[in-house]
């Protein structure tokens, strides 16, 4: 059955259709109220005149479909299939940051609380999103300090021989060591944390007050004081946090700017009537690749397009000749774009504000609002204001989108502080990084293994703090053990001297080097140090503790450029030191071939003359100033014989024929 016959056999029911190419890959996913009418419209001549549809239909050789009960199911299924298959003719959601959630790992033996930017169906409980992004980190930090939940990244599903410093300074219960804390006490603390994150402050306050009273009655005053501090923390956190609430004042506002086939979208988050944060999205080369994301099936009034044929004509339809219809450029369609964009942004999200303001009407607006209302259990409105204060707000967001566009696509160089803030968001760091120390290992088949450390501080490479290391305890090819040695040497020294640790330790390598570095830190009792690595080929950044969610940045991202710049500098510095070590090794082997020259004499000669070339050019008097007359004569005889051998081999002598070979 060819493509047209398949289209004729499609039902007139709601559903999702999938166009496939000759390799069987899904290249476009769309939804329809009437599958046959919608899919057949792709064969209309007027639709094939634009570049998107024309290119799509030239590549499509097959169409598949999934029939559903109603338009709501079609919307949800379309969104899921786009996210799973990532068809190249669909808009794919891209942004420079996602907002954090607080995750409670309910399935672990000893649950933990930490910040994450990925939602997974793994049995954990997620709270958020939080605006602004650093609010989640502040809340988790206070939870760790007040409820004594572990803040380290050690595996709590197994016991360890000893606790870390956090336990001894009474900042953690120590569940990582057997018998340090009773299971029921730890479960009670986790229950308190869950109540707080759920916003059930009255119940939590009642529980803590009851425990505080019991502790005071039994004269456990230190324990009672800790419960008192927890009550203070609960009150403070309830005042500080602006977690997305369910009040009418909560809204998301969108604006956009499109130019030269590139698009920037700005999103403002309004919570309790105040703008609390901004989010940017970017797309490039839209008409050539991803303009087709919007489902153009319905008009603004919801009417179905004309079918490509009537029932009477079904048997005599002749396809439109692709050769006769050169595709015409298609202008950017904001309505089609927002139709696809909002589906990917909000469907399957745990929280959607009550009101979403967009700059214009778009297909499926009412249907999407209805689906989001059903999903969240409360009414959600998607509005396109035309006048008044709300329209002014949408215009303001559009102006911000233009500024983001200019910064991304025109200047391409945001400020140092902006890059540092973006790096914190991208890598989920607890604070804005001010100092990064990056390490790399260099060797050739395990010979002359060395390491480098370069430093980025406050926007610049700080060469005065660069360090180079000779690996001492590892023989052969073992990058992991080499990395472990160097990391431990570096940060044990910082511990002993009392110097501050960097904001981030960056490793040039993959997961193996990352885990080796963490093992070295763990051995010296450091478990809270932010640690990441960047793989050379994939340019993927792994953050320790979040290895399952590697950070994949856009190739134009200033954050990626910064990390690459630091990584490349560490690689250059390591290679330079390795080459120097090899040159010294090669020079050593040559000089030690001279009778009467041992390691001590060789060192004295190199230090005095600076190089083998200098030794070769030295006269008898200069040599005897360093060695005795007999050794000086042997050195001169060695270089004379080498020179004569070179002349015999080539027939001519040049100025460098007697110099020693230095391997590069």
XYZ file of C-alpha atoms in Angstrom:
664
model
C 0.000 0.000 0.000
C 1.533 3.311 -1.075
C 1.327 6.579 0.831
C -1.827 7.848 -0.899
C -3.674 4.578 -0.394
C -2.773 4.650 3.274
C -4.075 8.202 3.585
C -7.381 7.145 1.969
C -7.748 4.426 4.591
C -7.268 6.701 7.599
C -10.289 7.021 9.933
C -12.179 10.250 10.445
C -11.485 10.166 14.177
C -9.156 12.146 16.473
C -5.630 10.876 16.689
C -1.922 11.390 16.059
C -0.170 10.827 12.737
C 3.520 10.065 12.190
C 5.287 10.678 8.880
C 8.253 8.389 8.214
C 11.127 8.522 5.723
C 12.645 5.711 3.658
C 14.761 4.546 6.631
C 11.655 4.182 8.793
C 12.552 7.166 10.979
C 9.729 9.348 12.277
C 10.329 12.803 10.776
C 7.131 14.584 11.851
C 4.411 14.080 14.455
C 1.088 15.909 14.372
C -2.344 15.615 15.941
C -5.751 15.864 14.303
C -9.429 16.078 15.132
C -10.061 14.246 11.864
C -7.101 12.129 10.780
C -8.141 11.631 7.147
C -8.922 15.301 6.502
C -5.792 16.553 8.176
C -3.273 14.153 6.603
C -4.811 14.454 3.152
C -4.398 18.240 3.294
C -0.644 17.767 2.918
C -1.213 16.798 -0.715
C -2.971 20.050 -1.605
C -1.006 22.156 -4.066
C -1.279 25.346 -2.014
C 0.198 23.588 1.036
C 3.114 22.105 -0.900
C 4.171 25.521 -2.117
C 5.837 26.332 1.201
C 9.279 25.034 2.069
C 8.292 23.087 5.158
C 5.472 21.002 3.727
C 7.208 20.547 0.389
C 10.392 19.246 1.987
C 8.440 17.053 4.388
C 6.377 15.420 1.632
C 9.423 14.807 -0.552
C 11.044 12.849 2.251
C 7.941 11.074 3.587
C 7.253 7.622 2.171
C 4.938 6.282 4.867
C 2.455 7.525 7.451
C 1.355 5.796 10.619
C -1.362 6.842 13.015
C -2.694 6.246 16.523
C -6.409 6.744 17.040
C -7.590 8.189 20.371
C -10.922 9.008 21.955
C -10.803 12.813 21.954
C -8.733 15.897 21.238
C -7.317 16.037 24.770
C -5.784 12.591 24.382
C -4.429 13.573 20.981
C -2.708 16.656 22.437
C -1.079 14.657 25.232
C -0.005 11.811 22.931
C 1.464 14.213 20.369
C 3.562 15.867 23.081
C 4.865 12.527 24.381
C 5.786 11.261 20.912
C 7.643 14.477 20.035
C 9.698 14.221 23.222
C 10.431 10.523 22.649
C 11.150 10.497 18.910
C 12.546 14.054 18.490
C 11.418 14.343 14.834
C 13.536 16.821 12.919
C 10.502 18.590 11.398
C 9.048 19.340 14.852
C 9.964 22.166 17.176
C 12.106 20.754 19.975
C 12.113 22.599 23.266
C 15.507 24.169 23.973
C 16.435 26.559 26.760
C 19.519 27.682 28.631
C 18.208 26.761 32.062
C 15.570 24.718 33.835
C 14.218 25.511 37.250
C 15.174 23.338 40.195
C 13.050 21.006 42.259
C 13.695 19.574 45.704
C 13.739 15.784 45.616
C 13.034 13.460 48.541
C 14.320 9.937 47.775
C 11.512 7.933 49.340
C 12.720 4.524 48.122
C 16.170 4.571 49.792
C 16.962 2.925 53.107
C 17.980 6.347 54.404
C 16.172 8.960 52.259
C 17.990 12.161 51.338
C 16.945 15.625 50.234
C 18.718 17.399 47.410
C 18.213 19.772 44.478
C 17.591 18.432 40.983
C 16.497 19.795 37.620
C 15.239 16.521 36.160
C 11.906 14.907 36.971
C 11.979 11.126 36.828
C 9.482 8.405 37.619
C 11.814 6.751 40.142
C 9.653 6.659 43.262
C 11.054 9.927 44.616
C 8.904 12.852 45.680
C 9.501 16.194 43.933
C 8.645 19.666 45.224
C 8.786 22.831 43.151
C 9.704 24.372 40.818
C 11.354 27.139 42.827
C 11.800 30.723 41.681
C 14.450 32.117 41.596
C 16.722 29.165 41.000
C 18.954 29.595 44.064
C 15.946 29.476 46.396
C 15.888 25.664 46.198
C 19.541 25.529 47.283
C 18.890 27.844 50.234
C 15.911 25.771 51.368
C 17.790 22.470 51.112
C 20.745 23.938 53.000
C 18.470 25.026 55.856
C 16.777 21.612 55.856
C 20.165 19.893 56.145
C 21.240 22.133 59.018
C 17.952 22.139 60.902
C 16.713 18.574 60.483
C 20.215 16.999 60.326
C 19.533 15.196 57.047
C 22.818 14.251 55.286
C 24.035 16.794 52.753
C 26.896 14.673 51.371
C 26.757 12.493 48.271
C 27.886 9.197 49.779
C 25.864 6.057 49.133
C 23.498 5.640 52.090
C 22.264 2.229 50.955
C 25.402 0.724 52.500
C 27.233 1.438 55.733
C 30.614 3.126 55.901
C 33.392 2.658 58.483
C 33.299 6.189 59.895
C 31.223 9.373 59.589
C 32.452 12.601 58.053
C 33.059 15.947 59.740
C 29.381 16.938 59.404
C 28.459 14.369 62.076
C 31.029 15.561 64.577
C 29.947 19.197 64.314
C 26.323 18.109 64.820
C 25.176 18.922 61.297
C 24.158 15.339 60.424
C 22.698 12.299 62.188
C 25.294 10.005 60.623
C 23.066 7.352 58.993
C 26.051 6.327 56.853
C 27.515 4.459 59.878
C 25.659 1.581 61.503
C 24.027 2.215 64.905
C 24.786 5.961 65.027
C 21.105 6.857 64.672
C 18.000 4.785 65.352
C 15.896 4.107 62.214
C 12.726 5.474 63.839
C 14.426 8.779 64.690
C 15.635 9.178 61.106
C 12.173 8.349 59.729
C 10.705 10.969 62.051
C 13.090 13.617 60.686
C 12.212 12.666 57.103
C 8.522 12.938 57.942
C 9.126 16.456 59.301
C 10.931 17.450 56.122
C 8.099 16.091 54.003
C 5.512 18.029 55.989
C 7.498 21.210 55.568
C 7.953 20.767 51.814
C 4.263 19.917 51.476
C 3.451 23.272 53.091
C 1.745 21.656 56.090
C 3.385 24.007 58.546
C 0.586 23.762 61.126
C 0.897 20.001 61.454
C 4.697 20.215 61.462
C 4.673 22.940 64.113
C 2.360 20.843 66.270
C 4.607 17.760 65.995
C 7.803 19.654 66.812
C 6.168 21.556 69.690
C 4.945 18.294 71.191
C 8.418 16.730 70.981
C 10.025 19.885 72.405
C 7.653 19.804 75.398
C 8.331 16.101 76.055
C 12.095 16.672 75.884
C 11.872 19.578 78.329
C 9.691 17.584 80.744
C 12.251 14.770 80.729
C 15.033 17.340 81.295
C 16.651 16.676 77.889
C 17.319 20.365 77.484
C 19.813 20.096 74.643
C 17.308 18.100 72.595
C 14.543 20.556 73.493
C 16.722 23.429 72.319
C 17.247 21.697 68.978
C 13.478 21.318 68.532
C 13.084 25.000 69.423
C 15.580 25.903 66.679
C 13.625 23.756 64.234
C 10.469 25.712 65.008
C 12.299 28.964 64.310
C 13.561 27.545 61.024
C 10.065 26.483 59.978
C 8.756 29.999 60.534
C 11.694 31.575 58.677
C 11.401 29.267 55.695
C 7.694 29.838 55.359
C 8.379 33.565 55.146
C 11.262 33.290 52.667
C 10.159 30.726 50.151
C 8.166 31.688 47.100
C 7.422 28.238 45.844
C 4.910 28.306 43.004
C 1.567 28.733 44.752
C -1.983 28.101 43.614
C -3.262 31.651 43.968
C -4.879 33.678 41.234
C -1.954 36.110 41.043
C 0.359 33.398 39.691
C 0.981 33.687 35.952
C 3.559 33.032 33.240
C 3.967 35.713 30.564
C 5.575 35.110 27.142
C 7.105 37.353 24.510
C 9.252 36.640 21.454
C 11.569 38.186 18.870
C 12.263 36.603 15.473
C 14.817 37.778 12.913
C 17.134 36.206 10.322
C 15.710 32.709 10.886
C 16.559 32.863 14.603
C 14.099 33.074 17.471
C 14.302 34.127 21.113
C 11.418 33.581 23.538
C 11.306 35.147 27.007
C 9.171 33.811 29.849
C 8.443 35.862 32.988
C 7.294 34.092 36.140
C 4.822 36.112 38.219
C 4.158 34.829 41.704
C 1.812 36.640 44.077
C 1.628 39.505 41.619
C 5.419 40.015 41.450
C 7.898 39.114 38.719
C 10.302 36.730 40.448
C 12.362 35.319 37.574
C 12.933 35.145 33.818
C 13.682 32.258 31.467
C 15.025 32.381 27.903
C 14.641 29.985 24.973
C 16.470 30.084 21.645
C 16.122 28.449 18.216
C 18.239 28.775 15.074
C 17.570 28.208 11.353
C 13.840 27.783 11.907
C 12.525 27.710 8.310
C 15.098 25.125 7.227
C 14.530 22.626 9.971
C 12.027 23.173 12.717
C 9.352 25.585 11.581
C 6.921 22.732 11.115
C 6.522 22.123 14.799
C 3.227 23.871 15.078
C 0.216 21.782 14.215
C -1.438 23.882 11.527
C -4.457 21.670 11.254
C -7.079 24.029 12.710
C -7.665 27.688 12.102
C -8.177 30.097 14.970
C -11.899 29.430 14.768
C -11.344 25.681 15.055
C -12.558 24.815 11.548
C -11.123 21.826 9.739
C -9.234 22.479 6.484
C -10.642 21.334 3.205
C -9.861 17.656 2.500
C -7.584 16.854 -0.423
C -10.374 14.941 -2.140
C -14.038 14.158 -1.764
C -15.413 10.663 -1.380
C -16.464 10.697 -5.058
C -12.970 11.686 -6.174
C -11.150 9.197 -3.997
C -10.638 6.719 -6.773
C -9.396 9.194 -9.380
C -7.121 11.442 -7.305
C -3.795 12.063 -8.989
C -0.950 13.149 -6.709
C 0.571 16.573 -7.076
C 3.814 16.307 -9.001
C 6.663 17.240 -6.672
C 8.800 18.334 -9.603
C 6.193 20.838 -10.710
C 5.918 22.501 -7.319
C 9.160 24.089 -6.200
C 8.730 24.939 -2.507
C 8.417 28.602 -1.679
C 9.892 30.226 1.408
C 7.480 30.261 4.298
C 7.320 33.129 6.777
C 7.702 32.356 10.465
C 4.307 31.532 11.990
C 4.163 32.607 15.659
C 0.736 31.007 16.075
C 1.980 27.599 14.916
C 5.084 27.960 17.031
C 3.256 28.738 20.293
C 0.827 25.907 19.625
C 3.707 23.417 19.745
C 5.888 25.246 22.248
C 3.392 25.423 25.119
C 2.490 21.749 24.764
C 6.086 20.678 25.290
C 6.614 23.198 28.077
C 3.600 22.459 30.264
C 2.214 19.001 29.541
C 3.358 16.455 32.163
C 4.669 19.215 34.443
C 3.627 18.944 38.114
C 2.821 22.652 38.374
C 1.200 25.014 35.879
C 0.174 28.564 36.885
C -3.481 29.497 36.732
C -2.929 32.015 33.940
C -0.627 31.957 30.909
C -0.338 35.135 28.837
C 0.812 34.793 25.229
C 1.356 37.532 22.620
C -1.219 36.220 20.132
C -3.980 33.728 19.436
C -2.887 30.273 18.268
C -4.492 26.975 17.253
C -5.500 24.636 20.069
C -5.415 27.404 22.686
C -8.759 26.465 24.212
C -8.100 22.730 23.937
C -4.678 23.041 25.563
C -6.085 25.171 28.404
C -8.787 22.568 28.991
C -6.229 19.743 29.028
C -3.964 21.606 31.469
C -6.975 22.248 33.714
C -7.765 18.548 33.740
C -4.123 17.701 34.368
C -3.761 20.068 37.337
C -7.197 19.613 38.844
C -7.993 23.345 38.658
C -8.853 25.857 35.993
C -5.973 27.067 33.804
C -6.455 29.934 31.348
C -4.347 30.756 28.297
C -5.014 34.351 27.320
C -3.818 36.630 24.515
C -4.541 40.164 25.848
C -5.064 42.829 23.215
C -5.093 45.993 25.358
C -4.660 47.286 28.880
C -2.113 46.463 31.584
C -1.805 42.809 30.610
C -0.976 43.724 27.005
C 1.656 46.173 28.276
C 3.149 43.357 30.337
C 3.278 41.049 27.303
C 4.960 43.823 25.297
C 7.522 44.266 28.089
C 8.377 40.577 27.935
C 8.706 40.909 24.149
C 11.246 43.709 24.653
C 13.205 41.455 26.989
C 13.116 38.723 24.348
C 14.698 41.148 21.888
C 17.439 41.962 24.381
C 18.081 38.259 24.899
C 18.165 37.798 21.121
C 20.748 40.565 20.743
C 22.909 39.147 23.512
C 22.742 35.600 22.148
C 22.958 36.084 18.400
C 24.584 39.482 17.930
C 26.983 40.274 20.725
C 27.466 36.565 21.596
C 29.483 37.617 24.650
C 27.538 38.137 27.869
C 29.250 39.653 30.897
C 31.568 37.637 33.110
C 29.088 37.784 35.964
C 26.268 36.612 33.695
C 28.348 33.636 32.528
C 29.198 32.736 36.117
C 25.507 32.879 37.071
C 24.624 30.715 34.062
C 27.348 28.227 35.017
C 25.849 27.928 38.487
C 22.423 27.215 36.994
C 23.714 24.788 34.358
C 25.789 22.666 36.771
C 23.423 22.993 39.720
C 26.143 24.497 41.935
C 25.320 25.700 45.468
C 26.871 29.131 44.825
C 28.082 31.321 41.980
C 31.571 30.015 41.115
C 34.426 32.440 41.739
C 37.319 29.972 41.399
C 37.609 26.812 39.306
C 40.582 24.442 39.442
C 40.903 22.091 36.467
C 43.107 18.973 36.231
C 44.422 16.898 33.333
C 46.758 13.895 33.018
C 49.340 13.559 30.219
C 51.645 10.676 29.256
C 52.679 8.468 26.351
C 51.969 4.811 27.027
C 52.471 5.400 30.724
C 55.883 7.035 30.384
C 56.655 10.360 32.085
C 53.128 10.671 33.491
C 52.436 14.217 34.648
C 49.423 16.292 35.641
C 48.452 19.930 35.379
C 46.228 22.220 37.402
C 45.022 25.495 35.913
C 42.934 28.093 37.696
C 40.045 30.264 36.540
C 39.207 33.016 38.994
C 36.618 35.776 38.689
C 36.390 35.616 34.913
C 40.094 35.211 34.052
C 42.729 32.497 33.920
C 45.064 33.037 36.900
C 48.433 31.766 35.664
C 50.219 32.605 38.898
C 48.270 29.786 40.575
C 48.932 27.136 37.903
C 50.587 23.977 39.236
C 52.265 21.007 37.565
C 52.738 17.604 39.135
C 54.886 14.576 38.449
C 52.925 11.397 39.182
C 54.952 9.448 41.746
C 52.997 6.389 42.854
C 51.571 5.082 39.567
C 53.431 3.037 36.985
C 52.114 2.188 33.543
C 48.907 3.420 31.971
C 46.401 4.179 34.745
C 44.774 7.575 34.334
C 42.296 6.889 37.131
C 44.973 6.126 39.723
C 47.032 9.097 38.504
C 44.067 11.439 38.886
C 43.375 10.043 42.329
C 46.958 10.683 43.452
C 47.078 14.255 42.179
C 43.684 15.274 43.595
C 44.579 13.854 46.983
C 47.983 15.585 47.026
C 46.501 18.931 46.064
C 43.613 19.047 48.518
C 45.320 17.378 51.431
C 47.825 20.233 51.203
C 44.950 22.764 51.207
C 43.473 21.053 54.264
C 46.751 21.194 56.146
C 47.346 24.849 55.298
C 43.752 25.887 55.992
C 43.333 27.476 52.559
C 39.806 27.647 51.064
C 38.711 25.079 48.508
C 37.645 26.224 45.013
C 34.021 26.747 44.028
C 34.353 23.884 41.538
C 36.894 21.177 40.741
C 36.812 20.380 37.016
C 38.309 17.175 35.626
C 39.359 16.721 32.001
C 37.886 13.293 31.334
C 34.811 11.141 31.679
C 33.022 9.308 34.459
C 36.060 7.188 35.381
C 38.235 10.204 36.140
C 35.316 11.902 37.922
C 34.794 8.972 40.293
C 38.549 8.630 40.862
C 38.704 12.289 41.874
C 35.774 11.912 44.250
C 37.319 8.798 45.813
C 40.464 10.814 46.520
C 38.451 13.591 48.153
C 36.399 11.117 50.166
C 39.571 9.544 51.577
C 40.574 12.871 53.121
C 37.067 13.512 54.458
C 35.829 15.960 51.792
C 32.321 15.053 50.606
C 30.583 18.356 49.855
C 33.024 19.745 47.294
C 31.352 20.500 43.904
C 33.028 18.275 41.330
C 32.473 17.904 37.578
C 34.172 16.516 34.484
C 33.919 17.213 30.767
C 34.317 14.450 28.199
C 36.517 15.422 25.256
C 34.554 14.085 22.299
C 30.957 14.369 23.406
C 31.462 17.721 25.176
C 29.101 16.441 27.878
C 29.544 17.702 31.435
C 29.099 15.209 34.281
C 28.415 16.616 37.760
C 29.182 14.257 40.626
C 25.990 13.069 42.258
C 24.039 13.708 39.043
C 25.859 11.382 36.666
C 22.576 9.976 35.350
C 21.633 13.474 34.161
C 24.684 14.768 32.249
C 24.602 18.425 31.281
C 24.390 18.842 27.495
C 24.772 22.501 26.536
C 24.072 24.188 23.237
C 27.205 24.474 21.104
C 26.812 28.278 21.155
C 26.393 28.440 24.918
C 28.853 30.817 26.621
C 28.857 28.413 29.568
C 30.098 25.578 27.357
C 32.698 27.884 25.827
C 33.965 28.792 29.306
C 34.249 25.160 30.416
C 35.958 24.251 27.139
C 38.377 27.137 27.508
C 39.403 26.015 31.007
C 39.629 22.368 29.907
C 41.744 23.214 26.855
C 44.094 25.326 28.948
C 44.652 22.471 31.400
C 45.321 20.139 28.467
C 47.804 22.575 26.931
C 49.610 23.054 30.225
C 49.823 19.297 30.845
C 51.130 18.616 27.322
C 53.768 21.352 27.671
C 55.025 19.910 30.935
C 55.013 16.376 29.549
C 57.073 17.449 26.531
C 59.563 19.162 28.808
C 59.912 16.008 30.888
C 60.502 13.960 27.756
C 63.146 16.387 26.526
C 64.932 16.181 29.856
C 64.756 12.385 29.706
C 66.174 12.322 26.195
C 68.952 14.724 27.097
C 69.792 12.635 30.121
C 70.155 9.467 28.054
C 72.501 11.143 25.543
C 74.842 12.696 28.109
C 74.998 9.519 30.138
C 76.435 7.762 27.086
C 79.654 9.766 27.477
C 82.282 7.852 29.496
C 82.929 9.528 32.810
C 79.632 11.461 32.869
C 77.236 10.257 35.538
C 73.928 11.707 36.802
C 75.632 14.270 39.062
C 78.002 15.487 36.344
C 75.164 15.613 33.801
C 73.036 17.733 36.129
C 75.961 20.109 36.757
C 76.633 20.493 33.026
C 72.987 21.138 32.078
C 72.534 23.656 34.883
C 75.696 25.520 33.869
C 75.309 25.572 30.072
C 71.507 25.463 29.916
C 71.253 22.915 27.101
C 73.147 20.195 25.214
C 73.719 22.699 22.404
C 75.548 24.912 24.899
C 77.691 22.000 26.092
C 78.561 21.079 22.509
C 79.615 24.654 21.695
C 81.686 25.060 24.856
C 85.462 25.281 24.537
C 88.029 23.442 26.707
C 88.350 26.274 29.204
C 84.573 26.545 29.671
C 84.229 22.782 30.221
C 87.085 22.594 32.698
C 85.339 25.234 34.762
C 82.657 22.632 35.493
C 84.442 19.239 35.209
C 88.033 18.065 35.394
C 90.365 18.139 32.380
C 90.046 14.417 31.664
C 86.234 14.471 31.592
C 86.228 17.648 29.497
C 88.428 15.917 26.900
C 86.047 12.938 26.772
C 83.061 15.239 26.242
C 84.780 17.085 23.379
C 85.882 13.789 21.809
C 82.299 12.428 21.992
C 80.790 15.402 20.171
C 83.648 15.453 17.604
C 83.016 11.788 16.790
C 79.301 12.471 16.446
C 80.001 15.329 14.055
C 82.324 13.244 11.905
C 79.754 10.441 11.750
C 77.159 12.898 10.521
C 79.537 14.175 7.811
C 80.309 10.627 6.675
C 76.617 9.803 6.492
C 75.474 12.839 4.487
C 78.599 14.081 2.757
C 78.038 17.569 4.107
C 77.893 19.067 7.511
C 75.503 21.713 8.659
C 75.412 23.761 11.770
C 73.065 21.376 13.542
C 74.607 18.041 12.508
C 76.330 17.533 15.812
C 73.463 18.532 18.006
C 71.602 15.988 20.004
C 68.236 14.806 18.802
C 65.417 15.966 20.980
C 62.287 13.967 20.491
C 59.135 16.035 20.135
